[in-house]
Coordinates of C-alpha atoms and ligand atoms in Angstrom, one line a residue:
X1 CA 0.0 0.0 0.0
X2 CA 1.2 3.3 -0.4
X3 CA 0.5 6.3 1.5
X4 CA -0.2 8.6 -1.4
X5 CA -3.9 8.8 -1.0
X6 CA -3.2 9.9 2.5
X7 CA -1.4 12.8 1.7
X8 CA -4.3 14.3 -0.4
X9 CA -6.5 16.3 2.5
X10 CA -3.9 18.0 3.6
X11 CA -4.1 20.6 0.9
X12 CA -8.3 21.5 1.9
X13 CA -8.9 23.9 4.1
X14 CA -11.8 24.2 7.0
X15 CA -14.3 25.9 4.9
X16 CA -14.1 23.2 2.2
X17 CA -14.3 20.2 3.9
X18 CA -17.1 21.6 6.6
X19 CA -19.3 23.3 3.8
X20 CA -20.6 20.3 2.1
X21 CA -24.4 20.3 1.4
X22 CA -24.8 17.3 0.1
X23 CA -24.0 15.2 2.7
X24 CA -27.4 15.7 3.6
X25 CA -28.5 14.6 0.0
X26 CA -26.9 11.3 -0.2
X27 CA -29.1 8.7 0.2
X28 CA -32.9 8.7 0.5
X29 CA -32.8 8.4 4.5
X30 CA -31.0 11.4 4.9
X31 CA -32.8 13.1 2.7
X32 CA -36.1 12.0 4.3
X33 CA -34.5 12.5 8.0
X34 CA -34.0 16.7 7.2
X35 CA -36.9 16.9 5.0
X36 CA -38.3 20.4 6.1
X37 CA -41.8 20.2 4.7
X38 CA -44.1 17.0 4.6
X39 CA -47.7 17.2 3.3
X40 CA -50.1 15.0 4.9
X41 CA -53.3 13.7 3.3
X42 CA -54.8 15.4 6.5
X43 CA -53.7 19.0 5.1
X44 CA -55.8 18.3 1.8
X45 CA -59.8 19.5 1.1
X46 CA -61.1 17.8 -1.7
X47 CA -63.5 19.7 -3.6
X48 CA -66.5 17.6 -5.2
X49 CA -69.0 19.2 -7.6
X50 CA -72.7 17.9 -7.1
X51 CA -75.6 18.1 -9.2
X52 CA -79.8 17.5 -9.3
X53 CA -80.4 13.3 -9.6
X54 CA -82.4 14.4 -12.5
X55 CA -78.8 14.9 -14.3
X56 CA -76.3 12.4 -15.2
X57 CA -73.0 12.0 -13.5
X58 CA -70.4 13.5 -16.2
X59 CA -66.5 14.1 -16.6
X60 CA -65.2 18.1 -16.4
X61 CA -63.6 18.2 -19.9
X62 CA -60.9 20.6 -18.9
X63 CA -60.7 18.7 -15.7
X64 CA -59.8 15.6 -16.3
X65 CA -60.7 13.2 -13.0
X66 CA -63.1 15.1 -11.8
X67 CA -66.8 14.7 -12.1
X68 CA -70.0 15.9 -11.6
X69 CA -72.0 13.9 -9.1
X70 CA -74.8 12.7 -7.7
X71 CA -75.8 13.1 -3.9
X72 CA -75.2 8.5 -4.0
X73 CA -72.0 9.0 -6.1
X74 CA -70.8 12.1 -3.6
X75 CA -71.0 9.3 -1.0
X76 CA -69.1 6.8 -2.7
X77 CA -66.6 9.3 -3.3
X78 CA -66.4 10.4 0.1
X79 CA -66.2 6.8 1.1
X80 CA -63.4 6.6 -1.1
X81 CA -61.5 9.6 0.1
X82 CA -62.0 8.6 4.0
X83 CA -60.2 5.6 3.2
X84 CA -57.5 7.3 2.1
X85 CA -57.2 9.4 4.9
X86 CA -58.5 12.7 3.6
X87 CA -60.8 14.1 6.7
X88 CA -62.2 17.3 4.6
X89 CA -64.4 17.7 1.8
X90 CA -65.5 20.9 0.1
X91 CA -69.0 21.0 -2.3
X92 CA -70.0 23.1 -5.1
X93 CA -73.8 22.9 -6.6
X94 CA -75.2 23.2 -9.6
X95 CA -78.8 23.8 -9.2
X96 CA -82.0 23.0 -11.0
X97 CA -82.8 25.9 -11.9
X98 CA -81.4 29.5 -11.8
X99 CA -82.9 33.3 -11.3
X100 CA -81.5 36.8 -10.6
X101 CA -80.8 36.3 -6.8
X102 CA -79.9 32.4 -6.6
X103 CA -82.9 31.2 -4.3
X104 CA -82.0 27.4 -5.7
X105 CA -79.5 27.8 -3.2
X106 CA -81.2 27.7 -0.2
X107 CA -83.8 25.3 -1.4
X108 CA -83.4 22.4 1.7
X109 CA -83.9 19.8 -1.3
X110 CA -81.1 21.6 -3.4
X111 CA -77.9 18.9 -4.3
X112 CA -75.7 20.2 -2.0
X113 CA -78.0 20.2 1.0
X114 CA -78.9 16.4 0.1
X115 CA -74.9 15.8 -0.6
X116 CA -74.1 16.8 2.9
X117 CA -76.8 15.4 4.3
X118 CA -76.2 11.9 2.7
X119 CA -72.6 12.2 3.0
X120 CA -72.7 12.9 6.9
X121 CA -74.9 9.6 6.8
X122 CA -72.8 7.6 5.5
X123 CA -69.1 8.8 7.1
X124 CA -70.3 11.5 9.6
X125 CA -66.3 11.3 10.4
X126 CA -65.7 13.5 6.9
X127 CA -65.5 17.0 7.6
X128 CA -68.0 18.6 5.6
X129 CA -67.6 22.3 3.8
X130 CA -69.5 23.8 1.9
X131 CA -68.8 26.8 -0.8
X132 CA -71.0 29.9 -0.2
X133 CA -71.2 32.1 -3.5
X134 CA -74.3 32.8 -5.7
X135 CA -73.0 32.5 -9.2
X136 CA -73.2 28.6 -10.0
X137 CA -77.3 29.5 -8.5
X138 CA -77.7 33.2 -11.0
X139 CA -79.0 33.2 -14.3
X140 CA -76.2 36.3 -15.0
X141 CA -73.7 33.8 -13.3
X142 CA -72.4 36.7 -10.7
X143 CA -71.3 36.3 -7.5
X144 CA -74.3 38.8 -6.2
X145 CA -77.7 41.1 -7.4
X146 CA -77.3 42.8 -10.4
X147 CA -79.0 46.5 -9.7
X148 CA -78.6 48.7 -12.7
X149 CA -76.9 52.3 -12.3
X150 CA -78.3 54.6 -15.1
X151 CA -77.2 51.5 -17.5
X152 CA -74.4 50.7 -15.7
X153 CA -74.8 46.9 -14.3
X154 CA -73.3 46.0 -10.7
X155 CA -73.1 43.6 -8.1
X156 CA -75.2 45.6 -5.2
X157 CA -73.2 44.1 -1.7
X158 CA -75.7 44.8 1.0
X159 CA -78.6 43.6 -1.1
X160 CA -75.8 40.3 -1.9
X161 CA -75.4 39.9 2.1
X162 CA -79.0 38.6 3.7
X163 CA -78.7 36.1 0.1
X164 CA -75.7 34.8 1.2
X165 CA -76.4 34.3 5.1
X166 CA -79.4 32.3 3.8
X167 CA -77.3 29.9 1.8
X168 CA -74.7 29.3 4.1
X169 CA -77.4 28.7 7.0
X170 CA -79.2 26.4 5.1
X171 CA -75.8 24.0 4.5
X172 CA -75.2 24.5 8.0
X173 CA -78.8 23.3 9.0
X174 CA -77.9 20.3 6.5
X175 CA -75.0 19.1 8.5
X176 CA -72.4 21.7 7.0
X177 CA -69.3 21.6 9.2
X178 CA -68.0 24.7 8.0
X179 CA -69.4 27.3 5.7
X180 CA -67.1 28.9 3.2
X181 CA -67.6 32.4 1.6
X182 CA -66.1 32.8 -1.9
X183 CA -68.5 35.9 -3.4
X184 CA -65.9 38.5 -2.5
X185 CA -68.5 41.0 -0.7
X186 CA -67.8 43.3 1.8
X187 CA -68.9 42.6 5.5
X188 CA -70.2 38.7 4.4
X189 CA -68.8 37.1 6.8
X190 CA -70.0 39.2 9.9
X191 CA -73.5 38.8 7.5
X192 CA -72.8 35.1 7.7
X193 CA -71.7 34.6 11.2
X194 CA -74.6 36.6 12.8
X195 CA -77.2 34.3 10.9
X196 CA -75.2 31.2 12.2
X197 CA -75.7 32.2 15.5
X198 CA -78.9 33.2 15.2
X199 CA -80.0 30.0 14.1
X200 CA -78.5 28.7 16.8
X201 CA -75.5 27.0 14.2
X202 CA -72.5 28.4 16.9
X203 CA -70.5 25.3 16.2
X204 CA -70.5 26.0 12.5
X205 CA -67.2 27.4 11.3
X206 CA -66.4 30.0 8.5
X207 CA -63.5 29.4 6.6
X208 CA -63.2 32.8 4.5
X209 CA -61.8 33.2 1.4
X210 CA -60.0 36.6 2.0
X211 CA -57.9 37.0 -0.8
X212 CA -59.4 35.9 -3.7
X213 CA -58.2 37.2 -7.1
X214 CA -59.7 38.1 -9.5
X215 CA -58.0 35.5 -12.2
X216 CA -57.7 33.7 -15.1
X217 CA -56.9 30.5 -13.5
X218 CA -60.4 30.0 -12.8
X219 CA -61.4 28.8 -15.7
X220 CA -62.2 25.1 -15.9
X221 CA -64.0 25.5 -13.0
X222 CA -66.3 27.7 -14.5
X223 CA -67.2 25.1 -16.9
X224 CA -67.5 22.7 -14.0
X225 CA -69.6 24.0 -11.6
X226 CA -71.7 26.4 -15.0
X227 CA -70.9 29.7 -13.0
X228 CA -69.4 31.7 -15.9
X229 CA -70.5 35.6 -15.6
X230 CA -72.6 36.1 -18.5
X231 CA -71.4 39.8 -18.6
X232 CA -68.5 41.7 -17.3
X233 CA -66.3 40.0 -15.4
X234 CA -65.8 40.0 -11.9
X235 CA -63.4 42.5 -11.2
X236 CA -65.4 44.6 -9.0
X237 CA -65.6 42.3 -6.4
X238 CA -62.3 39.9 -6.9
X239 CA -58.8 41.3 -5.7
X240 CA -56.4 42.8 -8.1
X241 CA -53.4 40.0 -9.3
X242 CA -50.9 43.2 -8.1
X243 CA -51.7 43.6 -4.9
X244 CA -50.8 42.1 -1.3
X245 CA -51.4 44.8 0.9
X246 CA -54.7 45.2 0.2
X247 CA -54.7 40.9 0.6
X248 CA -53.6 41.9 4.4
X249 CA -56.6 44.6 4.8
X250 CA -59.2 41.6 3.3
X251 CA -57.6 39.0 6.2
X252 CA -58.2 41.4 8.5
X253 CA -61.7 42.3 8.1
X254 CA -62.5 38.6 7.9
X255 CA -61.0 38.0 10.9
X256 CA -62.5 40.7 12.8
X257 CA -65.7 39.5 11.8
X258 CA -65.4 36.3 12.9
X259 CA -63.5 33.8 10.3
X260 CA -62.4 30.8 11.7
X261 CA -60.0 30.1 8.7
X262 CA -58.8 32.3 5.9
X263 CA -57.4 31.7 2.8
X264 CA -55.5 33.1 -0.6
X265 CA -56.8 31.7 -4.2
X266 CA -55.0 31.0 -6.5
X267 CA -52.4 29.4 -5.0
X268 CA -49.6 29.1 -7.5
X269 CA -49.3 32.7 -8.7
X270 CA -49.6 33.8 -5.3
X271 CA -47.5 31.7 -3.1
X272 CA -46.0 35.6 -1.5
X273 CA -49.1 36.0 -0.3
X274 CA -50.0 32.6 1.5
X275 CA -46.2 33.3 3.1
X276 CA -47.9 37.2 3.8
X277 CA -50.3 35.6 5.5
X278 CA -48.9 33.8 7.3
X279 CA -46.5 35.9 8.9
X280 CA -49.1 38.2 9.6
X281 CA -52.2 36.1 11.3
X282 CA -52.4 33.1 13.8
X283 CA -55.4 31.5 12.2
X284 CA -55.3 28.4 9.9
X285 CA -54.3 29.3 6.4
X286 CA -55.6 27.8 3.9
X287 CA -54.6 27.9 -0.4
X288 CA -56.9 27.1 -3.1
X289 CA -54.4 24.9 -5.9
X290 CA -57.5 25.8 -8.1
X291 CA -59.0 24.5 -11.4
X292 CA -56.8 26.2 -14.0
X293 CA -53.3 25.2 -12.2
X294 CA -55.0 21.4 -11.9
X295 CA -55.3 21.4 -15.8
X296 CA -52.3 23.0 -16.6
X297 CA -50.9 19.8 -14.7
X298 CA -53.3 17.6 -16.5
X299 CA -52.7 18.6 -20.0
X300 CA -49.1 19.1 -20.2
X301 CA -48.7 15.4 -18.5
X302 CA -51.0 14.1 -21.3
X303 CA -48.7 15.1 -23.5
X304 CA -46.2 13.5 -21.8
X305 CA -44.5 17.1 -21.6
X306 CA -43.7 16.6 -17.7
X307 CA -44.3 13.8 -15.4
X308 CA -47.6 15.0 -13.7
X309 CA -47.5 13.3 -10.3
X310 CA -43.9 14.6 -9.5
X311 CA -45.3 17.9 -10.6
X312 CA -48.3 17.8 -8.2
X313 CA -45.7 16.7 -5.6
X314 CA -43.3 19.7 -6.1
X315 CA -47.0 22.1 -6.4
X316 CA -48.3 20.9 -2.8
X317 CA -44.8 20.6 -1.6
X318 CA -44.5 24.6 -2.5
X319 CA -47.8 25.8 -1.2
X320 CA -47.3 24.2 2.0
X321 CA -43.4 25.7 2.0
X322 CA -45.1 29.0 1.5
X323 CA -47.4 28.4 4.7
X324 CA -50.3 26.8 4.0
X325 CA -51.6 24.8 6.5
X326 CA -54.3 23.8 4.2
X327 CA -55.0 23.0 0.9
X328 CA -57.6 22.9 -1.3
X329 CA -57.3 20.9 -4.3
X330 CA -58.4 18.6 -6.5
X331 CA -55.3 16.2 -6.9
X332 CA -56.3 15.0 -3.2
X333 CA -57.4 11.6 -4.1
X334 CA -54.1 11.0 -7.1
X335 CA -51.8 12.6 -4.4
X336 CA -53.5 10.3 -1.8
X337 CA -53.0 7.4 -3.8
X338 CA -50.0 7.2 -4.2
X339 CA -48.6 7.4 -0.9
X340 CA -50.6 4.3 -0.4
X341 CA -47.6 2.7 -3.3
Ligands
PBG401 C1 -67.3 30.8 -6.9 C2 -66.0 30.1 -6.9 C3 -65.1 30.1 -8.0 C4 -64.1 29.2 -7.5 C5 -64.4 28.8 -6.3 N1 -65.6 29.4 -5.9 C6 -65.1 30.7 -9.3 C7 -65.1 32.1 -9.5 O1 -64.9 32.9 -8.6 O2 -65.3 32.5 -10.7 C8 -62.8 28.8 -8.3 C9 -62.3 27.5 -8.0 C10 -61.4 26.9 -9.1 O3 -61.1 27.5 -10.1 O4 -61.0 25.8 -8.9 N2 -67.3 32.1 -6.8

């Protein structure tokens, strides 16, 4: 043997050999042991779209894997999902039947009503939300009442407000865990918690979506749940993509007025402002991984232009990063899935 290789570390100084990152990226067990962020199927909502009996159960064309479902087939679902140790779900309805203010959605026979009520049936375990807004229950498809200012059409708020309480008490009264405001109105969620209490729901919890922007990412979902605005747009009511300041002002109001949870939507495009809030707010935080970054996944992996569940890894990876303690999201049950491999 000679001692030549011996000889060789002599020439390193301190700073080389102690800075060595990867030594901690050797080997799979080292990297699992400093892992810094883990998402748990327990962090996950799974959103579930549910429609009339009188309509068949379909595939979301720009969403492909999710579906529109019967009250019997939101069961099996949920069935499905509670297996798989996801503990939250979170409904959208599409209604018989639509008018100017949305009363489909406080109809105690509407789908979502029946969907939470046979859902909590069948695994009252499942924590069950339920998405307050009036556009998938509007003929115009906005999230409010449409008043008319000399030809100028607008979403009126305080006429929006008694509309909303109504809906979200009547999911609560159907077994709702947790009602959750996505309309964008001023002052709804005081609206909403008073009427809770009022009707005696006290145990029923608003998760709020503060900042909500107004975006393009929305899309597919607007062909899932039929909600797209049949004028305009909805930037009188949804945040503006540039700002977070203003995201910190919406938190705050909703948390003054009695949210139990907040949360930022999209999630992607706005990861600075889940990590905004945060820094700034002791409540859970939730992040809506919404419809339009779920396709963007699902198309691109079709065409076998990235490998889509390493993709949906690295995307709930980064939202928790950013501070999420929740997330909202319909890769839940693929995501779930495989960690069962
Ligand atoms: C209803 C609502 C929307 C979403 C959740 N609730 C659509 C919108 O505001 O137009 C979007 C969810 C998604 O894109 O996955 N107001």
């Amino acid at each position: 043997m000679t001692t030549k290789t011996m000889t060789l570390p002599v020439e390193t100084t301190t700073t080389q050999t102690t800075r060595r990152p990867r030594r901690l990226r050797r080997t799979d067990s080292i990297r699992a042991l400093v892992r810094e962020t883990i998402v748990r199927a327990e962090d996950l909502i799974y959103p579930l779209f549910v429609v009339p009996n009188s309509r068949p159960k379909i595939e979301i064309g720009s969403m492909p894997g999710v579906w529109q479902l019967r009250a019997h087939e939101a069961v099996d679902e949920a069935l499905r999902a509670h297996d798989l140790g996801i503990r939250a779900l979170l409904l959208f309805g599409l209604p018989e039947y639509k008018d100017g203010i949305g009363s489909a959605s406080w109809d105690p026979a509407g789908p979502v009503q029946s969907a939470i009520e046979a859902i909590k049936r069948a695994v009252p375990q499942m924590m069950v939300m339920a998405d307050v807004c009036l556009c998938e229950y509007t003929d115009h498809g906005h999230c409010g009442v449409i008043v008319d200012h000399n030809g100028v059409k607008d979403v009126d708020n305080d006429q929006t407000l008694p509309l909303l309480a109504k809906q979200a008490v009547s999911f609560a009264a159907a077994g709702a865990d947790f009602v959750a405001p996505s309309d964008m109105m001023d002052r709804r969620v005081g609206a909403i918690r008073s009427a809770l209490d009022d009707a005696s729901l006290t145990d029923v919890g608003i998760m709020a979506y503060s900042a909500k922007y107004a975006s393009g990412f929305y899309g597919p979902f607007r062909e899932a749940a039929e909600s797209a605005p049949q004028f305009g747009d909805r930037r009188t009511y949804q945040m503006d993509p540039a700002n977070v300041r203003e995201a910190i002002r919406e938190m705050e109001l909703d948390i003054e007025e009695g949210a139990d949870m907040i949360m930022v939507k999209p999630a992607l495009s706005y990861l600075d402002v889940i990590r905004v809030a945060r820094e700034n707010f002791d409540l859970p935080v939730a992040a809506y991984n919404v419809s339009g970054e779920y396709s963007m996944v699902k198309a691109a992996a079709e065409r076998g232009w990235i490998d889509g569940p390493r993709v949906m890894n690295e995307i709930l990876t980064s939202i928790k990063r950013a501070g999420a303690d929740l997330i909202i999201t319909y890769h839940a049950m693929e995501w779930a899935e495989l960690q069962r491999r």
